[in-house]
Amino acid sequence: MRLRPSRPVVAALVALALAGLLAGPGEATIVVPVPEHELVLEADAIVVGRVQRIESEWDPAARQISTWITVAIDEVLKGDVATPEVSLKQAGGTVGGLRAWVHGSPEFRRRENVLVFLSESPDGSLRVTHLYQGKFSLSTDPVTGETLARRDRAPGVLVLPRKGGAPAVDSWTLPALKEVVKAWRSSRRSRGSLGQRRPAVAAATTQEAETFTFLNPPARWFEPDSGIPITVMTNRAGEPAAPGGGFEQVREALAAWTIGPESSLVLRDGGLTDAVGLRYDGVNSVSFRDPLNQIQPPSQCGGVLAIGGYYAVAQTTVVGGRTFYRIVDADMAIADGWEGCQFYDDRENLAEVLTHEIGHMVGFGHNTDPSATMYPYAHFDGRGATLTAADRAGLVFLYPGVSTVGPPPVRTLTVTRTGSGVIASTPAGISCGTDCAGGYDDGTAVQLVATPAAGWELAGWGGACGGAGACTVVMNGDRAVTATFRLAARPDLVVTAVNDPPATVGRGGRFPVRDTVANVGGAPSGAITRARYYLSATGTQAAGNVLLTGSRAVGALAPGAGSSGTLTVTVPLNAPPGTYRLLACADDTRLVAESDEANNCLASAGSVVVGLPDLVAAAVSPPPASLARGGRFQVTDTTRNQGDAPATSSVTRYYLSADGARDASDRLLTGYRMVPSLAPGAASTGTVTVVVPSTTVAGAYFVLACADDTARLVESGGANNCVASPTTVAVGP
């Protein structure tokens, strides 16, 4: 759905017989035009290139179809793009017999030259900024030879009026559009490197295509032909900014499309639901606040206000001489962030918008009658949830009155499964498990969802369904489906190499570790994991192991791939003394479900002795016989590490002591010696000049040399650091 811009925009949907109201498979969208300079500000990157690949993907966990468009880059106009090509993710596409399309999506064709504005999605993938508004197709003018950049207005879009600001322009020369980008690209800092990040999708089904374009033929619900109503539910969160939360406006919009015996369409309010967003989940829903982050936030009250519509399957029927696919699921999502823009906070305006969007959800396109609610521009004239004569004429054409009466026949759906897993149905009736058959009214579209047991995956469907993606069975007769589960391929992360530790190390000591982590399983690890390191007396993962400080991030690994790295680890101060092997453990925080969780660790061949240093002052030179207060003399001392672990650098200081034992009455001499790191058994001898304090009381004193006198180290012996000179010095006035 679109807001009326400052100059007319022609709807890109061909008018059909009677009312021009027939839409193709997909979703409808409400748009407020965004001028090019705001697109430049919003985009994280802008590139010129050529479409290389188009691949649609069914995500069984999200219940969504997305399409990846890969563009080989010729020129980067904005942003830090680290690769020679980018892959864009757009909602919709075709996988097997299931089709989905978001009205307002940019269309792409293989080998097409394009200029695209790119924004980063919450899942880390890239998408075109504000749907079709951020994509320009490039071509050569046959007369002038200039390169032209054209934005194609997307079908099925309702335009709302933009309040102030420059209008969007759809046709440019490429140099002129580049000048706009150049003028505005530095006004807002772009993101950092936008390298390729295509999130892994478990058990995804993919299908390549030549185009990503609006789908034909059009679609409609088949249930009204058998007198079956279509139930639509509203997410219970509602819209806090809308009068009454928007619930009554949804009910009014549904009621507007139910006009009585002249049309078979009956839309039933199903109440509240926890279902959210646009997903093929068997629940027809209206959601506010874009709960699945499927819509880019607005810019200056411009952008995409709502998306809505349906999934369709390739089963067909003919109405009024036209062929239609079958709609099997319909949803609408209203965007977040439009407070203060006077769209969904006006009761009648919101009701009109909802009525228009629900029309798209049941298969209607745009009406060429300017008075119609299904006209491509919003009226905002206070009409609320109403249909005009033109809308009603199209409704009667698309859903003519039902000529038969009585309940539809009941058809039986039977499910057979092999392996370990459960199959459930929407509508309810099958939970196989235990209940593997159900009865459904003729014409009902039954969605089957397979949930594998832990360690299993769906290998594929058989019978009335095929492939390993979505399974929807239309019950126009008795049907049988088989579901085959198999043991799932999983990653298996192991450490294949780790270096030997040093022979000795003290508590608080540091040493380097180099290790290699490999994926020896049959599936990608799909996540960044962490390798951690231990001191292990047994060389295995056990309760008494000592966790070293420091871990290494290991990127996602494909089967057979590996990652090597080096880091420095620290021994905890409370590590028990003893002899240990170094143990390296892959995915030690258990982020990845693996085929074998017991083979993650590898111990070093060599061992390390963990202990504590013990610094002692082994000797100190005799002082001169006498000195005046403030006098200076040289001291030579030896500091030895008699512990069983290396000692880091330390400080030796010197005192005058009346009794040769260190206590609080001793006078600190000015001057100290830095002692280097000492291995066990090593010693350091040095000479420094010290000064007698001028306030020293006259008398005879020994000279004390005290190792590690600033207590920088944790030692095994704490009371043996000082040694006294063999003779005394007389300190006088």
XYZ file of C-alpha atoms in Angstrom:
733
model
C 0.000 0.000 0.000
C 1.405 3.432 -0.965
C 1.035 6.999 0.142
C 0.110 9.453 -2.613
C 3.307 11.302 -3.666
C 3.490 14.870 -4.888
C 2.975 13.781 -8.507
C 0.878 10.936 -9.984
C 2.241 7.408 -10.018
C 0.702 4.835 -12.360
C -0.207 1.514 -10.711
C 1.779 -1.303 -12.306
C -1.006 -3.853 -12.138
C -2.995 -4.550 -15.299
C -6.743 -4.001 -14.881
C -8.768 -7.148 -15.382
C -12.375 -7.800 -16.365
C -15.170 -6.154 -14.372
C -13.162 -4.311 -11.739
C -9.461 -4.896 -12.357
C -9.168 -6.478 -8.932
C -7.241 -9.693 -9.506
C -3.782 -9.940 -7.912
C -0.923 -12.363 -8.405
C 0.418 -14.629 -5.666
C 2.114 -12.706 -2.854
C 1.754 -9.891 -0.410
C 0.544 -6.305 -0.386
C 2.577 -3.397 0.938
C 1.998 0.159 2.177
C 4.720 2.654 1.227
C 5.537 6.286 1.955
C 7.991 7.394 -0.800
C 11.583 7.994 0.358
C 13.601 10.612 -1.620
C 16.951 9.505 -3.003
C 19.059 11.574 -0.603
C 17.337 9.865 2.348
C 17.983 6.483 0.738
C 21.672 7.424 0.619
C 21.590 8.299 4.323
C 19.741 5.101 5.256
C 21.819 2.645 3.201
C 24.797 0.847 4.743
C 26.246 0.320 1.256
C 25.471 1.288 -2.350
C 26.873 -0.780 -5.228
C 26.702 -1.010 -9.015
C 26.907 -4.510 -10.475
C 25.428 -7.393 -12.430
C 23.016 -10.065 -11.161
C 24.830 -13.423 -11.188
C 22.592 -15.915 -9.342
C 19.038 -16.128 -7.982
C 18.248 -18.885 -5.476
C 15.061 -19.322 -3.409
C 15.274 -21.059 -0.039
C 12.605 -22.650 2.179
C 13.442 -22.350 5.903
C 11.464 -25.084 7.726
C 12.135 -23.596 11.160
C 10.995 -20.051 10.295
C 8.272 -21.353 7.924
C 9.324 -18.811 5.296
C 10.596 -18.635 1.716
C 13.443 -16.199 1.040
C 15.398 -15.550 -2.146
C 19.130 -14.792 -2.373
C 20.186 -12.527 -5.259
C 23.960 -12.514 -5.827
C 25.373 -9.384 -7.491
C 28.917 -9.204 -8.899
C 30.218 -5.746 -7.936
C 31.559 -3.337 -10.561
C 31.704 -0.234 -8.333
C 31.134 0.577 -4.655
C 29.549 4.020 -4.203
C 29.167 3.861 -0.412
C 30.242 1.543 2.381
C 33.059 -0.873 3.102
C 32.229 -3.973 1.043
C 34.939 -6.572 1.570
C 34.064 -9.060 -1.193
C 33.807 -8.991 -5.026
C 30.123 -9.879 -4.833
C 27.203 -9.416 -2.425
C 24.198 -11.646 -1.759
C 20.914 -9.905 -0.971
C 18.131 -11.631 0.930
C 14.550 -10.733 -0.047
C 11.343 -12.304 1.288
C 9.393 -14.465 -1.150
C 10.120 -16.759 -4.069
C 9.189 -20.216 -5.327
C 10.306 -23.572 -3.888
C 8.629 -26.645 -5.303
C 4.901 -26.040 -5.490
C 4.874 -23.277 -2.854
C 4.955 -19.632 -3.968
C 5.299 -16.407 -1.990
C 5.789 -12.780 -2.961
C 5.961 -9.497 -1.057
C 4.296 -6.755 -3.074
C 6.743 -3.881 -3.275
C 9.758 -6.184 -3.538
C 12.464 -5.209 -6.023
C 12.465 -7.439 -9.099
C 15.689 -8.999 -10.405
C 16.711 -10.946 -13.504
C 19.926 -12.831 -14.104
C 22.527 -10.819 -16.058
C 20.646 -7.575 -15.263
C 22.814 -4.495 -14.542
C 21.697 -2.756 -11.352
C 22.425 -0.025 -8.819
C 21.224 -1.107 -5.368
C 21.012 0.572 -1.969
C 21.760 -2.041 0.724
C 20.859 -2.201 4.412
C 21.858 -4.788 6.988
C 19.015 -6.925 8.385
C 18.826 -8.043 12.035
C 20.082 -11.531 11.045
C 23.238 -10.035 9.486
C 22.159 -10.505 5.874
C 21.813 -7.638 3.396
C 18.549 -6.469 1.847
C 17.528 -3.723 -0.571
C 16.780 -0.509 1.332
C 13.013 0.096 1.597
C 12.030 -2.676 -0.851
C 11.687 -1.573 -4.524
C 12.636 2.016 -3.658
C 16.311 1.039 -3.271
C 16.808 -0.760 -6.611
C 17.523 0.824 -10.013
C 17.814 -1.116 -13.275
C 20.562 0.123 -15.613
C 20.209 0.297 -19.399
C 21.718 2.197 -22.341
C 19.736 4.923 -24.117
C 19.794 3.860 -27.810
C 19.767 7.500 -28.955
C 22.211 9.270 -26.621
C 24.277 6.276 -25.501
C 23.901 7.390 -21.870
C 23.481 4.864 -19.074
C 20.014 5.264 -17.558
C 18.969 4.266 -14.031
C 15.281 3.411 -13.717
C 13.307 2.437 -10.630
C 10.305 0.269 -11.532
C 7.242 0.923 -9.427
C 6.207 -2.381 -7.865
C 2.684 -3.776 -8.293
C 0.321 -4.257 -5.358
C 1.623 -1.231 -3.420
C -0.612 1.357 -1.742
C 0.953 4.832 -1.602
C 0.237 7.127 1.345
C 0.902 10.874 1.037
C 4.296 12.065 2.238
C 4.156 15.145 4.448
C 6.681 17.630 3.044
C 10.105 16.982 1.603
C 11.285 16.369 -1.924
C 9.475 13.676 -3.943
C 11.200 10.501 -5.070
C 12.387 10.456 -8.712
C 12.187 7.182 -10.629
C 14.318 7.927 -13.745
C 17.904 9.239 -13.745
C 21.011 9.167 -15.802
C 23.550 7.061 -13.935
C 26.046 9.966 -13.565
C 23.311 12.185 -12.068
C 22.291 9.517 -9.546
C 25.947 8.986 -8.618
C 26.236 12.722 -7.920
C 23.346 12.464 -5.432
C 25.118 9.578 -3.708
C 28.408 11.489 -3.626
C 26.742 14.606 -2.191
C 25.034 12.780 0.695
C 27.041 9.643 1.449
C 29.316 11.304 4.020
C 26.456 12.911 5.960
C 26.068 9.794 8.078
C 28.801 7.331 8.989
C 28.346 3.975 7.288
C 28.934 0.659 8.987
C 32.200 -1.213 8.944
C 33.050 -4.023 6.559
C 29.951 -5.688 5.117
C 31.466 -9.046 4.244
C 29.235 -11.897 3.150
C 27.160 -13.301 5.996
C 24.590 -15.771 4.715
C 23.086 -17.367 7.856
C 23.037 -21.150 7.738
C 19.533 -22.663 7.574
C 19.169 -26.198 8.922
C 17.535 -28.646 6.481
C 16.827 -25.835 3.997
C 15.401 -26.644 0.562
C 16.703 -24.450 -2.270
C 15.739 -23.848 -5.884
C 17.570 -21.744 -8.481
C 15.703 -19.386 -10.818
C 16.320 -17.048 -13.736
C 14.166 -14.258 -12.264
C 12.849 -12.906 -8.979
C 9.664 -11.228 -10.197
C 5.949 -10.764 -9.539
C 4.234 -14.147 -9.859
C 1.407 -15.147 -12.187
C -1.281 -16.420 -12.510
C -3.290 -14.670 -9.756
C -4.543 -16.479 -6.653
C -7.656 -16.783 -4.513
C -9.011 -18.900 -1.685
C -10.828 -22.081 -2.798
C -12.660 -22.692 0.508
C -15.506 -20.201 -0.190
C -16.472 -22.313 -3.219
C -17.517 -25.028 -0.724
C -19.134 -22.636 1.742
C -16.148 -22.668 4.117
C -15.289 -19.326 5.807
C -11.731 -17.976 6.033
C -10.648 -17.353 9.636
C -8.284 -14.450 10.381
C -6.781 -13.872 13.839
C -5.057 -10.851 15.415
C -1.871 -11.043 17.448
C -2.775 -10.300 21.040
C -0.107 -7.567 21.431
C -2.112 -5.145 19.260
C -0.862 -1.647 18.417
C -0.460 0.578 21.524
C -0.495 3.767 19.408
C -3.795 2.884 17.695
C -7.201 3.687 19.209
C -8.283 0.621 21.185
C -5.136 -1.246 20.185
C -6.392 -1.629 16.592
C -8.463 -4.759 17.368
C -11.854 -3.260 16.484
C -10.496 -1.831 13.226
C -9.339 -5.346 12.216
C -12.795 -6.774 12.950
C -14.460 -3.991 10.940
C -12.133 -4.606 7.981
C -12.934 -8.340 7.993
C -16.662 -7.649 8.180
C -16.474 -5.228 5.230
C -15.498 -8.078 2.875
C -18.409 -10.312 3.949
C -21.367 -8.917 1.947
C -23.910 -11.761 1.993
C -25.321 -14.271 -0.506
C -24.169 -12.449 -3.641
C -20.563 -13.413 -2.761
C -19.275 -16.685 -1.302
C -16.424 -14.990 0.602
C -16.908 -15.050 4.385
C -14.088 -13.681 6.569
C -14.420 -14.792 10.180
C -12.761 -13.080 13.151
C -10.896 -15.861 14.950
C -9.981 -13.749 17.985
C -6.475 -13.407 19.375
C -3.393 -15.499 18.608
C 0.284 -15.767 19.481
C 1.158 -16.265 15.789
C 3.308 -13.427 14.461
C 4.530 -12.002 11.180
C 4.443 -13.343 7.647
C 5.018 -17.086 7.913
C 3.569 -20.198 6.347
C 2.306 -21.491 9.697
C -1.334 -22.354 9.010
C -2.609 -19.293 10.914
C -4.002 -16.310 9.004
C -2.897 -13.426 11.208
C -2.623 -9.653 11.558
C 0.403 -8.489 13.609
C 1.396 -5.019 14.736
C 4.895 -3.737 15.596
C 6.637 -5.996 13.016
C 7.390 -8.815 15.499
C 9.741 -10.712 13.140
C 11.732 -7.624 12.005
C 10.620 -8.157 8.405
C 10.200 -4.425 7.658
C 12.993 -1.832 7.615
C 12.380 1.020 10.117
C 11.036 4.281 8.638
C 13.102 7.335 7.714
C 11.541 10.751 8.398
C 7.998 9.262 8.255
C 8.890 7.583 4.948
C 9.368 3.941 4.045
C 7.293 0.766 4.383
C 4.263 0.935 6.702
C 2.888 -2.595 6.257
C 3.314 -5.818 4.329
C 0.640 -8.457 4.008
C -0.644 -11.186 1.774
C -0.501 -14.925 1.211
C 1.296 -18.109 0.277
C -0.120 -20.011 -2.703
C 0.252 -23.508 -4.150
C 0.105 -24.550 -7.786
C -3.355 -26.152 -7.578
C -5.601 -24.205 -9.976
C -9.241 -23.422 -10.657
C -10.993 -21.269 -13.256
C -13.338 -18.407 -12.296
C -14.831 -16.074 -14.893
C -12.503 -17.443 -17.546
C -9.353 -16.753 -15.466
C -7.011 -19.370 -13.954
C -6.140 -18.955 -10.263
C -3.657 -20.587 -7.909
C -4.854 -21.629 -4.464
C -4.114 -19.426 -1.420
C -3.225 -21.578 1.607
C -1.980 -19.022 4.176
C -2.420 -15.242 4.554
C -0.838 -12.749 6.958
C -0.360 -9.025 7.464
C 2.376 -7.251 9.467
C 2.231 -3.549 10.408
C 5.602 -1.809 10.855
C 7.060 -0.364 14.045
C 8.395 3.183 14.502
C 5.598 5.250 12.874
C 4.388 7.043 16.003
C 3.636 10.696 15.324
C 3.287 10.171 11.553
C -0.555 10.196 11.778
C -1.113 6.852 10.076
C -2.131 4.153 12.540
C -3.008 6.626 15.311
C -6.056 7.843 13.314
C -8.915 5.359 13.780
C -10.617 5.696 10.389
C -7.352 5.938 8.459
C -6.138 2.696 10.063
C -9.465 0.986 9.306
C -9.225 2.032 5.632
C -5.645 0.758 5.382
C -6.557 -2.583 7.013
C -9.544 -3.020 4.691
C -7.310 -2.399 1.662
C -4.645 -4.831 2.879
C -7.142 -7.591 3.708
C -8.410 -7.227 0.143
C -4.913 -8.159 -1.050
C -4.797 -11.072 1.427
C -7.812 -12.672 -0.261
C -6.503 -12.140 -3.796
C -7.549 -8.663 -4.924
C -5.258 -6.324 -6.816
C -5.878 -2.633 -7.416
C -9.019 -1.050 -8.824
C -8.761 1.626 -11.512
C -11.795 3.467 -10.058
C -10.369 6.399 -8.013
C -13.223 6.098 -5.496
C -12.596 2.417 -4.708
C -11.048 1.329 -1.425
C -8.784 -0.926 -3.545
C -7.486 2.090 -5.530
C -3.653 2.209 -5.288
C -3.691 5.484 -3.297
C -5.124 5.972 0.178
C -8.082 8.372 0.475
C -8.016 9.191 4.208
C -11.450 10.787 3.796
C -12.991 9.214 6.888
C -14.480 6.229 5.027
C -12.908 3.693 7.397
C -13.759 0.041 6.731
C -16.107 0.345 3.738
C -16.340 -1.008 0.191
C -17.579 1.001 -2.775
C -19.742 -0.331 -5.593
C -16.587 -0.948 -7.644
C -15.040 -2.979 -4.816
C -18.233 -5.039 -4.403
C -18.429 -5.740 -8.138
C -14.919 -7.159 -8.083
C -15.750 -9.221 -4.981
C -18.787 -10.788 -6.666
C -16.671 -11.589 -9.734
C -13.791 -13.188 -7.797
C -16.007 -14.974 -5.235
C -19.430 -15.518 -6.831
C -22.351 -16.725 -4.700
C -22.424 -20.418 -3.782
C -25.110 -22.367 -5.675
C -24.879 -25.568 -3.604
C -25.963 -26.041 0.000
C -25.207 -28.605 2.659
C -21.967 -29.648 4.362
C -18.971 -30.606 2.214
C -17.897 -34.283 2.144
C -15.242 -35.448 4.616
C -11.928 -36.674 3.199
C -9.380 -38.854 5.034
C -5.686 -37.987 5.282
C -3.399 -40.860 6.343
C 0.234 -40.357 7.386
C 2.870 -43.104 7.516
C 6.258 -42.417 9.085
C 9.598 -44.194 9.288
C 12.392 -43.260 11.649
C 12.030 -41.107 14.744
C 9.873 -37.978 14.702
C 6.346 -36.589 14.967
C 4.035 -35.199 12.269
C 1.336 -32.700 13.281
C -1.340 -31.037 11.176
C -2.948 -27.621 10.832
C -5.952 -27.682 11.100
C -5.654 -30.142 13.997
C -6.513 -33.787 13.516
C -3.193 -35.573 13.102
C -0.447 -36.039 15.685
C 1.596 -38.939 14.381
C 3.100 -40.117 17.011
C -0.026 -41.877 17.870
C -2.852 -40.477 15.735
C -1.814 -40.860 12.094
C -5.126 -40.311 10.293
C -7.668 -37.481 10.289
C -10.847 -36.402 8.560
C -11.150 -32.993 6.858
C -13.840 -31.203 4.879
C -13.487 -31.436 1.135
C -11.216 -28.699 -0.208
C -9.410 -28.065 3.101
C -5.701 -27.240 2.767
C -3.950 -29.298 5.463
C -0.424 -28.297 6.425
C 1.786 -31.082 7.814
C 4.769 -30.177 9.997
C 7.449 -32.786 10.709
C 9.386 -32.459 13.973
C 12.384 -34.824 14.061
C 13.478 -36.400 17.334
C 16.807 -35.331 18.784
C 19.607 -36.375 16.436
C 17.240 -37.026 13.515
C 16.165 -35.022 10.465
C 13.420 -35.179 7.867
C 14.768 -36.984 4.801
C 11.682 -36.247 2.723
C 7.976 -36.621 2.050
C 6.268 -39.137 -0.191
C 2.793 -39.758 -1.489
C 0.721 -36.574 -1.753
C 3.788 -34.457 -0.822
C 7.329 -34.417 -2.148
C 10.728 -33.039 -1.265
C 11.849 -32.134 2.247
C 10.303 -28.672 2.584
C 6.756 -27.545 3.230
C 3.956 -30.117 2.916
C 0.438 -28.892 2.177
C -2.224 -31.364 1.091
C -5.436 -30.108 -0.505
C -8.205 -32.508 0.496
C -10.191 -32.815 -2.710
C -10.143 -36.587 -2.146
C -8.676 -39.141 0.276
C -4.923 -38.618 0.513
C -1.900 -40.500 1.897
C 1.477 -39.032 2.861
C 4.688 -40.712 4.009
C 7.358 -38.991 6.118
C 10.855 -40.485 6.309
C 13.209 -39.473 9.129
C 16.916 -40.303 9.148
C 19.776 -39.788 11.555
C 20.927 -36.202 11.112
C 24.348 -35.269 9.853
C 25.994 -33.168 12.545
C 29.289 -31.393 13.012
C 31.978 -32.958 15.203
C 34.622 -30.587 16.540
C 37.899 -32.087 17.768
C 41.365 -30.823 18.666
C 43.880 -32.435 16.318
C 47.067 -30.804 17.652
C 48.316 -28.943 20.730
C 51.857 -27.918 21.686
C 53.735 -29.066 24.781
C 53.750 -26.703 27.788
C 56.979 -25.418 29.381
C 58.724 -27.750 31.837
C 57.769 -25.564 34.816
C 55.407 -22.709 35.472
C 54.377 -20.850 38.560
C 50.987 -19.867 39.828
C 50.071 -16.726 37.932
C 52.596 -17.667 35.242
C 51.857 -17.312 31.527
C 52.805 -19.448 28.541
C 51.775 -19.737 24.855
C 49.392 -22.372 23.500
C 49.043 -23.312 19.830
C 46.295 -25.696 18.829
C 44.253 -26.826 15.808
C 40.483 -27.456 15.874
C 38.901 -29.449 13.018
C 35.347 -30.377 12.044
C 35.409 -34.129 11.345
C 31.595 -34.371 11.163
C 29.208 -34.358 8.231
C 27.630 -30.897 8.656
C 28.887 -27.308 9.133
C 29.392 -26.178 12.716
C 27.366 -23.046 11.887
C 28.542 -20.981 14.875
C 31.601 -19.316 16.378
C 32.817 -21.620 19.164
C 35.511 -21.295 21.821
C 38.445 -23.578 22.557
C 39.497 -23.591 26.221
C 42.545 -25.001 27.956
C 43.186 -26.930 31.181
C 45.929 -28.373 33.347
C 45.018 -32.056 33.659
C 46.732 -34.621 35.871
C 45.119 -37.467 33.882
C 45.197 -35.969 30.375
C 41.411 -36.269 30.135
C 38.459 -34.005 30.871
C 37.908 -34.581 34.594
C 36.569 -32.797 37.658
C 39.999 -31.972 39.084
C 41.292 -30.150 36.007
C 42.474 -26.555 36.368
C 40.910 -24.124 33.855
C 43.520 -21.748 32.459
C 42.640 -18.109 31.854
C 42.303 -17.449 28.118
C 40.228 -18.974 25.305
C 40.354 -18.910 21.494
C 37.450 -18.047 19.175
C 37.048 -20.616 16.382
C 34.971 -19.566 13.373
C 32.250 -21.691 11.797
C 33.837 -24.709 10.094
C 32.637 -26.649 7.077
C 33.051 -30.442 7.165
C 36.758 -31.253 6.868
C 37.866 -27.675 7.612
C 40.182 -26.660 10.447
C 41.300 -23.610 12.413
C 44.719 -23.069 14.033
C 45.675 -20.302 16.420
C 48.027 -19.193 19.175
C 47.262 -17.374 22.410
C 48.800 -16.880 25.838
C 47.161 -18.524 28.861
C 47.588 -17.789 32.565
C 47.809 -20.297 35.427
C 45.368 -19.409 38.254
C 46.906 -18.312 41.543
C 45.044 -21.103 43.353
C 46.278 -23.917 41.090
C 47.399 -26.882 43.233
C 51.103 -27.738 42.836
C 51.747 -30.867 40.801
C 52.599 -32.360 37.422
C 50.073 -31.789 34.632
C 49.518 -32.198 30.899
C 48.059 -29.371 28.829
C 44.512 -30.219 27.699
C 42.888 -28.316 24.769
C 39.101 -28.697 24.356
C 37.087 -27.654 21.270
C 33.614 -26.079 21.668
C 34.151 -26.162 25.395
C 31.085 -23.977 26.073
C 28.845 -26.456 24.174
C 27.428 -24.042 21.586
C 27.160 -26.697 18.863
C 25.172 -29.949 18.962
C 27.690 -32.541 17.762
C 27.526 -36.152 16.644
C 30.104 -36.994 19.336
C 30.365 -34.804 22.420
C 33.041 -36.964 24.086
C 35.964 -36.421 21.682
C 36.449 -32.659 21.945
C 39.715 -32.659 23.939
C 43.361 -33.524 23.249
C 46.211 -33.667 25.800
C 49.806 -32.634 25.140
C 52.525 -35.258 24.965
C 54.732 -33.380 27.431
C 53.972 -32.262 30.967
C 54.482 -29.198 33.138
C 55.300 -28.884 36.825
C 53.222 -26.236 38.558
C 54.658 -24.769 41.742
C 55.644 -21.488 43.352
C 58.860 -19.483 43.278
C 60.714 -18.796 46.542
C 63.061 -15.804 46.445
C 65.726 -15.454 49.133
C 68.528 -12.932 49.589
C 71.459 -15.353 49.647
C 74.238 -12.872 50.554
C 74.880 -9.179 51.160
C 78.236 -7.381 51.290
C 79.557 -5.874 54.583
C 79.010 -2.134 54.970
C 81.744 0.413 55.786
C 82.729 0.667 59.452
C 81.062 4.073 59.928
C 78.850 6.541 58.101
C 77.360 9.922 58.795
C 73.637 10.531 58.483
C 72.939 11.169 54.774
C 76.041 9.189 53.823
C 76.185 6.989 50.730
C 77.695 3.511 50.243
C 77.497 0.568 47.841
C 75.720 -2.711 48.564
C 76.250 -5.942 46.631
C 73.727 -8.733 47.123
C 72.638 -12.038 45.593
C 68.981 -13.066 45.160
C 68.222 -16.728 44.445
C 65.024 -18.553 43.420
C 64.992 -21.705 45.529
C 61.381 -22.559 44.594
C 60.053 -24.989 41.990
C 58.555 -22.448 39.590
C 59.939 -19.476 37.666
C 59.847 -16.066 39.314
C 59.002 -12.945 37.381
C 61.016 -9.742 37.898
C 61.088 -8.404 41.459
C 62.507 -5.619 43.633
C 65.212 -6.025 46.328
C 65.344 -3.251 48.945
C 67.769 -2.485 51.805
C 67.396 -1.562 55.484
C 69.427 -0.596 58.577
C 68.539 -3.074 61.354
C 69.722 -2.892 64.942
C 69.276 -6.655 65.515
C 69.683 -8.122 61.990
C 66.058 -9.262 61.803
C 63.399 -7.529 59.714
C 60.854 -5.609 61.836
C 59.006 -2.300 61.940
C 61.883 -0.435 63.623
C 64.215 -0.920 60.656
C 65.129 2.146 58.589
C 64.618 1.862 54.762
C 67.666 2.992 52.813
C 67.148 5.079 49.707
C 67.894 2.905 46.650
C 66.777 -0.499 45.328
C 67.714 -3.158 42.754
C 65.502 -4.622 39.991
C 66.001 -8.393 39.922
C 65.235 -10.063 36.568
C 63.060 -13.160 36.110
C 64.667 -16.232 37.650
C 64.164 -19.877 36.763
C 64.135 -22.387 39.623
C 67.684 -22.546 41.097
C 68.848 -19.418 39.287
C 70.399 -16.408 41.050
C 71.078 -12.742 40.346
C 73.885 -10.624 41.848
C 74.059 -6.863 41.613
C 75.422 -3.696 43.193
C 73.560 -0.488 43.991
C 74.350 2.737 45.851
C 72.152 3.456 48.864
C 71.745 6.534 51.093
C 71.376 6.620 54.898
C 68.297 8.666 55.912
C 69.216 11.963 57.597
C 66.823 11.184 60.458
C 68.548 7.925 61.428
C 69.272 7.599 65.184
C 72.984 7.213 65.927
C 74.020 3.621 66.606
C 75.351 0.357 65.195
C 73.295 -1.330 62.440
C 73.354 -4.423 60.270
C 72.470 -3.956 56.584
C 69.491 -6.093 55.500
C 68.914 -7.081 51.836
C 65.254 -8.185 51.324
C 64.224 -9.988 48.103
C 60.789 -9.252 46.513
C 60.328 -6.571 49.141
C 57.318 -5.082 47.322
C 55.538 -8.504 47.379
C 55.046 -8.685 43.625
C 55.137 -12.497 43.690
C 53.164 -15.272 45.353
C 55.876 -17.436 46.971
C 56.029 -20.766 48.720
C 58.167 -19.248 51.487
C 57.134 -15.853 52.729
C 59.454 -15.357 55.751
C 62.887 -16.098 54.269
C 63.346 -13.144 51.960
C 65.949 -11.140 53.979
C 69.617 -11.639 54.867
C 71.786 -9.513 57.209
C 75.339 -8.299 56.557
C 78.119 -10.080 58.484
C 79.239 -6.798 60.140
C 77.641 -3.594 61.366
C 78.031 0.029 60.436
C 78.258 2.835 63.010
C 75.946 5.681 62.065
C 76.869 8.962 63.680
C 75.974 12.599 63.490
